[in-house]
Amino acid sequence: MAVEYRLYSAADLSGDALASFMADALGGTVIDDSPDHGGLRRVVRDGLDVTAYRVIPGDEAYAAGVFNFPHRITAAFRFSNRASEQVRAVNVVLMVRAVLSLFDTYPGDGVLLFNGEEVVLQKLSGQVSLNSDWEEWADIPELRPLGEGRDIRPLPQPLL
């Protein structure tokens, strides 16, 4: 089973703009699998597949309501279970960097969840916070510089 992280955000972007942003941030390629994609775009790179889209009204995620922000965009990061540990670690760093860059570039709150329930990082009321209890901070040393100058602390886990 592949590992998945989901970004839910209030940033006001189109699906195309989000996919382009993620492709640039991840060093990936945007692909469009079918003419009737419904606004979904995929960004691929070795060991990582990201589905990026603008949320259709009425399909907002429950998590956005829990964190009290309007859910406008989603990026689902799926890590290949066939990739090496080194490739996976590089992709985790790229994902965190991409999400932090999105938070820094666009207004709007958001949350990055591991497996749909563990808060990895969040932007609420304009404040970006990183979950110090997330295991990857200790396991991947290249993540540490991404937290410099940011609020790093145990975050509430209302979805667990």
CSV table of C-alpha atoms in Angstrom, one decimal:
chain,number,residue,atom,x,y,z
A,1,MET,CA,0.0,0.0,0.0
A,2,ALA,CA,1.3,3.4,-0.9
A,3,VAL,CA,1.8,6.1,1.7
A,4,GLU,CA,-0.4,9.2,1.2
A,5,TYR,CA,-0.4,12.8,2.4
A,6,ARG,CA,-3.2,15.3,1.6
A,7,LEU,CA,-3.0,19.0,1.5
A,8,TYR,CA,-6.3,20.9,1.9
A,9,SER,CA,-6.1,24.6,1.5
A,10,ALA,CA,-8.2,27.8,1.2
A,11,ALA,CA,-5.7,29.2,-1.4
A,12,ASP,CA,-7.7,30.5,-4.4
A,13,LEU,CA,-6.0,28.7,-7.3
A,14,SER,CA,-7.3,26.8,-10.4
A,15,GLY,CA,-6.5,23.1,-10.7
A,16,ASP,CA,-4.1,24.0,-13.6
A,17,ALA,CA,-2.3,26.7,-11.5
A,18,LEU,CA,-2.0,24.3,-8.5
A,19,ALA,CA,-0.6,21.5,-10.7
A,20,SER,CA,1.9,23.9,-12.4
A,21,PHE,CA,3.0,25.2,-9.0
A,22,MET,CA,3.5,21.6,-7.6
A,23,ALA,CA,5.3,20.5,-10.8
A,24,ASP,CA,7.7,23.4,-10.4
A,25,ALA,CA,8.2,22.9,-6.7
A,26,LEU,CA,8.7,19.1,-7.0
A,27,GLY,CA,10.6,19.0,-10.2
A,28,GLY,CA,7.9,16.9,-11.7
A,29,THR,CA,5.8,16.8,-14.9
A,30,VAL,CA,2.2,17.6,-15.2
A,31,ILE,CA,0.2,15.0,-17.1
A,32,ASP,CA,-3.4,14.9,-18.2
A,33,ASP,CA,-4.6,11.3,-18.5
A,34,SER,CA,-7.9,11.9,-20.2
A,35,PRO,CA,-9.8,14.6,-21.9
A,36,ASP,CA,-12.6,14.4,-19.4
A,37,HIS,CA,-10.5,14.9,-16.3
A,38,GLY,CA,-13.0,17.0,-14.3
A,39,GLY,CA,-10.2,19.5,-13.3
A,40,LEU,CA,-7.9,16.8,-12.0
A,41,ARG,CA,-4.2,17.1,-12.9
A,42,ARG,CA,-1.4,14.7,-12.0
A,43,VAL,CA,2.2,15.7,-11.3
A,44,VAL,CA,4.6,12.8,-11.5
A,45,ARG,CA,8.3,12.3,-10.5
A,46,ASP,CA,10.3,9.2,-9.6
A,47,GLY,CA,8.5,7.6,-6.6
A,48,LEU,CA,5.8,10.3,-6.2
A,49,ASP,CA,2.4,10.9,-7.8
A,50,VAL,CA,0.5,14.1,-6.9
A,51,THR,CA,-3.2,14.7,-7.8
A,52,ALA,CA,-3.9,18.4,-7.7
A,53,TYR,CA,-7.4,19.9,-8.2
A,54,ARG,CA,-9.8,22.7,-7.4
A,55,VAL,CA,-12.5,21.4,-5.1
A,56,ILE,CA,-16.1,21.4,-6.5
A,57,PRO,CA,-18.5,23.1,-4.2
A,58,GLY,CA,-20.3,20.5,-2.1
A,59,ASP,CA,-17.2,18.2,-2.2
A,60,GLU,CA,-15.2,19.9,0.6
A,61,ALA,CA,-13.2,17.8,2.9
A,62,TYR,CA,-14.4,17.2,6.5
A,63,ALA,CA,-11.0,18.2,7.7
A,64,ALA,CA,-11.3,21.8,6.4
A,65,GLY,CA,-14.4,22.2,8.5
A,66,VAL,CA,-12.7,20.9,11.6
A,67,PHE,CA,-9.9,23.5,11.1
A,68,ASN,CA,-12.4,26.2,10.1
A,69,PHE,CA,-11.2,27.3,6.7
A,70,PRO,CA,-12.9,27.1,3.3
A,71,HIS,CA,-11.6,24.2,1.3
A,72,ARG,CA,-10.7,25.3,-2.3
A,73,ILE,CA,-7.8,23.1,-3.4
A,74,THR,CA,-6.5,19.7,-2.7
A,75,ALA,CA,-3.1,18.0,-3.5
A,76,ALA,CA,-2.9,14.3,-2.7
A,77,PHE,CA,0.7,13.1,-2.5
A,78,ARG,CA,1.1,9.3,-3.1
A,79,PHE,CA,4.5,7.8,-2.4
A,80,SER,CA,5.4,4.6,-4.3
A,81,ASN,CA,6.1,1.6,-2.1
A,82,ARG,CA,8.5,0.4,-4.8
A,83,ALA,CA,10.8,3.4,-4.5
A,84,SER,CA,14.0,3.2,-2.6
A,85,GLU,CA,14.3,4.7,0.9
A,86,GLN,CA,16.6,7.4,-0.5
A,87,VAL,CA,14.0,8.4,-3.2
A,88,ARG,CA,11.2,8.4,-0.7
A,89,ALA,CA,13.2,10.7,1.7
A,90,VAL,CA,14.0,13.1,-1.2
A,91,ASN,CA,10.3,13.2,-2.1
A,92,VAL,CA,9.2,13.8,1.5
A,93,VAL,CA,11.6,16.8,1.7
A,94,LEU,CA,10.3,18.1,-1.7
A,95,MET,CA,6.7,17.7,-0.6
A,96,VAL,CA,7.2,19.6,2.7
A,97,ARG,CA,9.1,22.3,0.8
A,98,ALA,CA,6.3,22.6,-1.8
A,99,VAL,CA,3.6,22.9,0.8
A,100,LEU,CA,5.5,25.5,2.8
A,101,SER,CA,6.2,27.4,-0.4
A,102,LEU,CA,2.4,27.3,-1.2
A,103,PHE,CA,1.6,28.6,2.3
A,104,ASP,CA,4.2,31.3,2.0
A,105,THR,CA,3.1,32.4,-1.5
A,106,TYR,CA,-0.7,32.3,-1.4
A,107,PRO,CA,-3.1,33.6,1.3
A,108,GLY,CA,-5.4,31.2,2.9
A,109,ASP,CA,-5.2,28.6,5.6
A,110,GLY,CA,-4.5,24.9,5.1
A,111,VAL,CA,-3.4,21.6,6.6
A,112,LEU,CA,-1.2,18.8,5.4
A,113,LEU,CA,-2.4,15.4,6.8
A,114,PHE,CA,-0.6,12.0,6.9
A,115,ASN,CA,-3.1,9.2,6.0
A,116,GLY,CA,-6.0,11.6,6.3
A,117,GLU,CA,-5.7,12.2,10.0
A,118,GLU,CA,-2.3,13.1,11.4
A,119,VAL,CA,-1.5,16.8,11.1
A,120,VAL,CA,2.0,17.3,9.8
A,121,LEU,CA,1.9,21.0,9.3
A,122,GLN,CA,-0.7,23.7,9.1
A,123,LYS,CA,-1.4,27.3,8.4
A,124,LEU,CA,-4.1,28.7,10.6
A,125,SER,CA,-4.9,32.4,11.0
A,126,GLY,CA,-1.9,33.1,8.9
A,127,GLN,CA,0.5,31.2,11.2
A,128,VAL,CA,2.5,28.3,9.8
A,129,SER,CA,3.2,25.5,12.4
A,130,LEU,CA,5.0,22.2,12.1
A,131,ASN,CA,4.2,19.2,14.1
A,132,SER,CA,7.3,18.3,16.2
A,133,ASP,CA,5.8,14.9,16.9
A,134,TRP,CA,5.8,13.9,13.2
A,135,GLU,CA,8.3,11.0,13.0
A,136,GLU,CA,9.9,12.2,9.7
A,137,TRP,CA,11.5,15.2,11.4
A,138,ALA,CA,13.8,12.9,13.3
A,139,ASP,CA,14.2,10.3,10.5
A,140,ILE,CA,15.1,12.7,7.6
A,141,PRO,CA,17.8,15.2,8.6
A,142,GLU,CA,17.2,17.2,5.4
A,143,LEU,CA,13.8,18.3,6.8
A,144,ARG,CA,15.3,20.2,9.7
A,145,PRO,CA,16.4,23.3,7.7
A,146,LEU,CA,12.8,23.7,6.4
A,147,GLY,CA,11.7,24.3,10.0
A,148,GLU,CA,14.2,27.0,10.8
A,149,GLY,CA,12.5,30.2,11.9
A,150,ARG,CA,9.1,28.5,12.0
A,151,ASP,CA,6.8,27.5,14.8
A,152,ILE,CA,7.6,23.8,15.6
A,153,ARG,CA,5.7,22.2,18.4
A,154,PRO,CA,3.3,19.3,19.1
A,155,LEU,CA,0.1,20.2,17.2
A,156,PRO,CA,-3.4,19.3,18.2
A,157,GLN,CA,-4.7,16.2,16.4
A,158,PRO,CA,-8.5,16.7,16.2
A,159,LEU,CA,-8.8,14.0,13.5
A,160,LEU,CA,-7.1,11.1,15.4
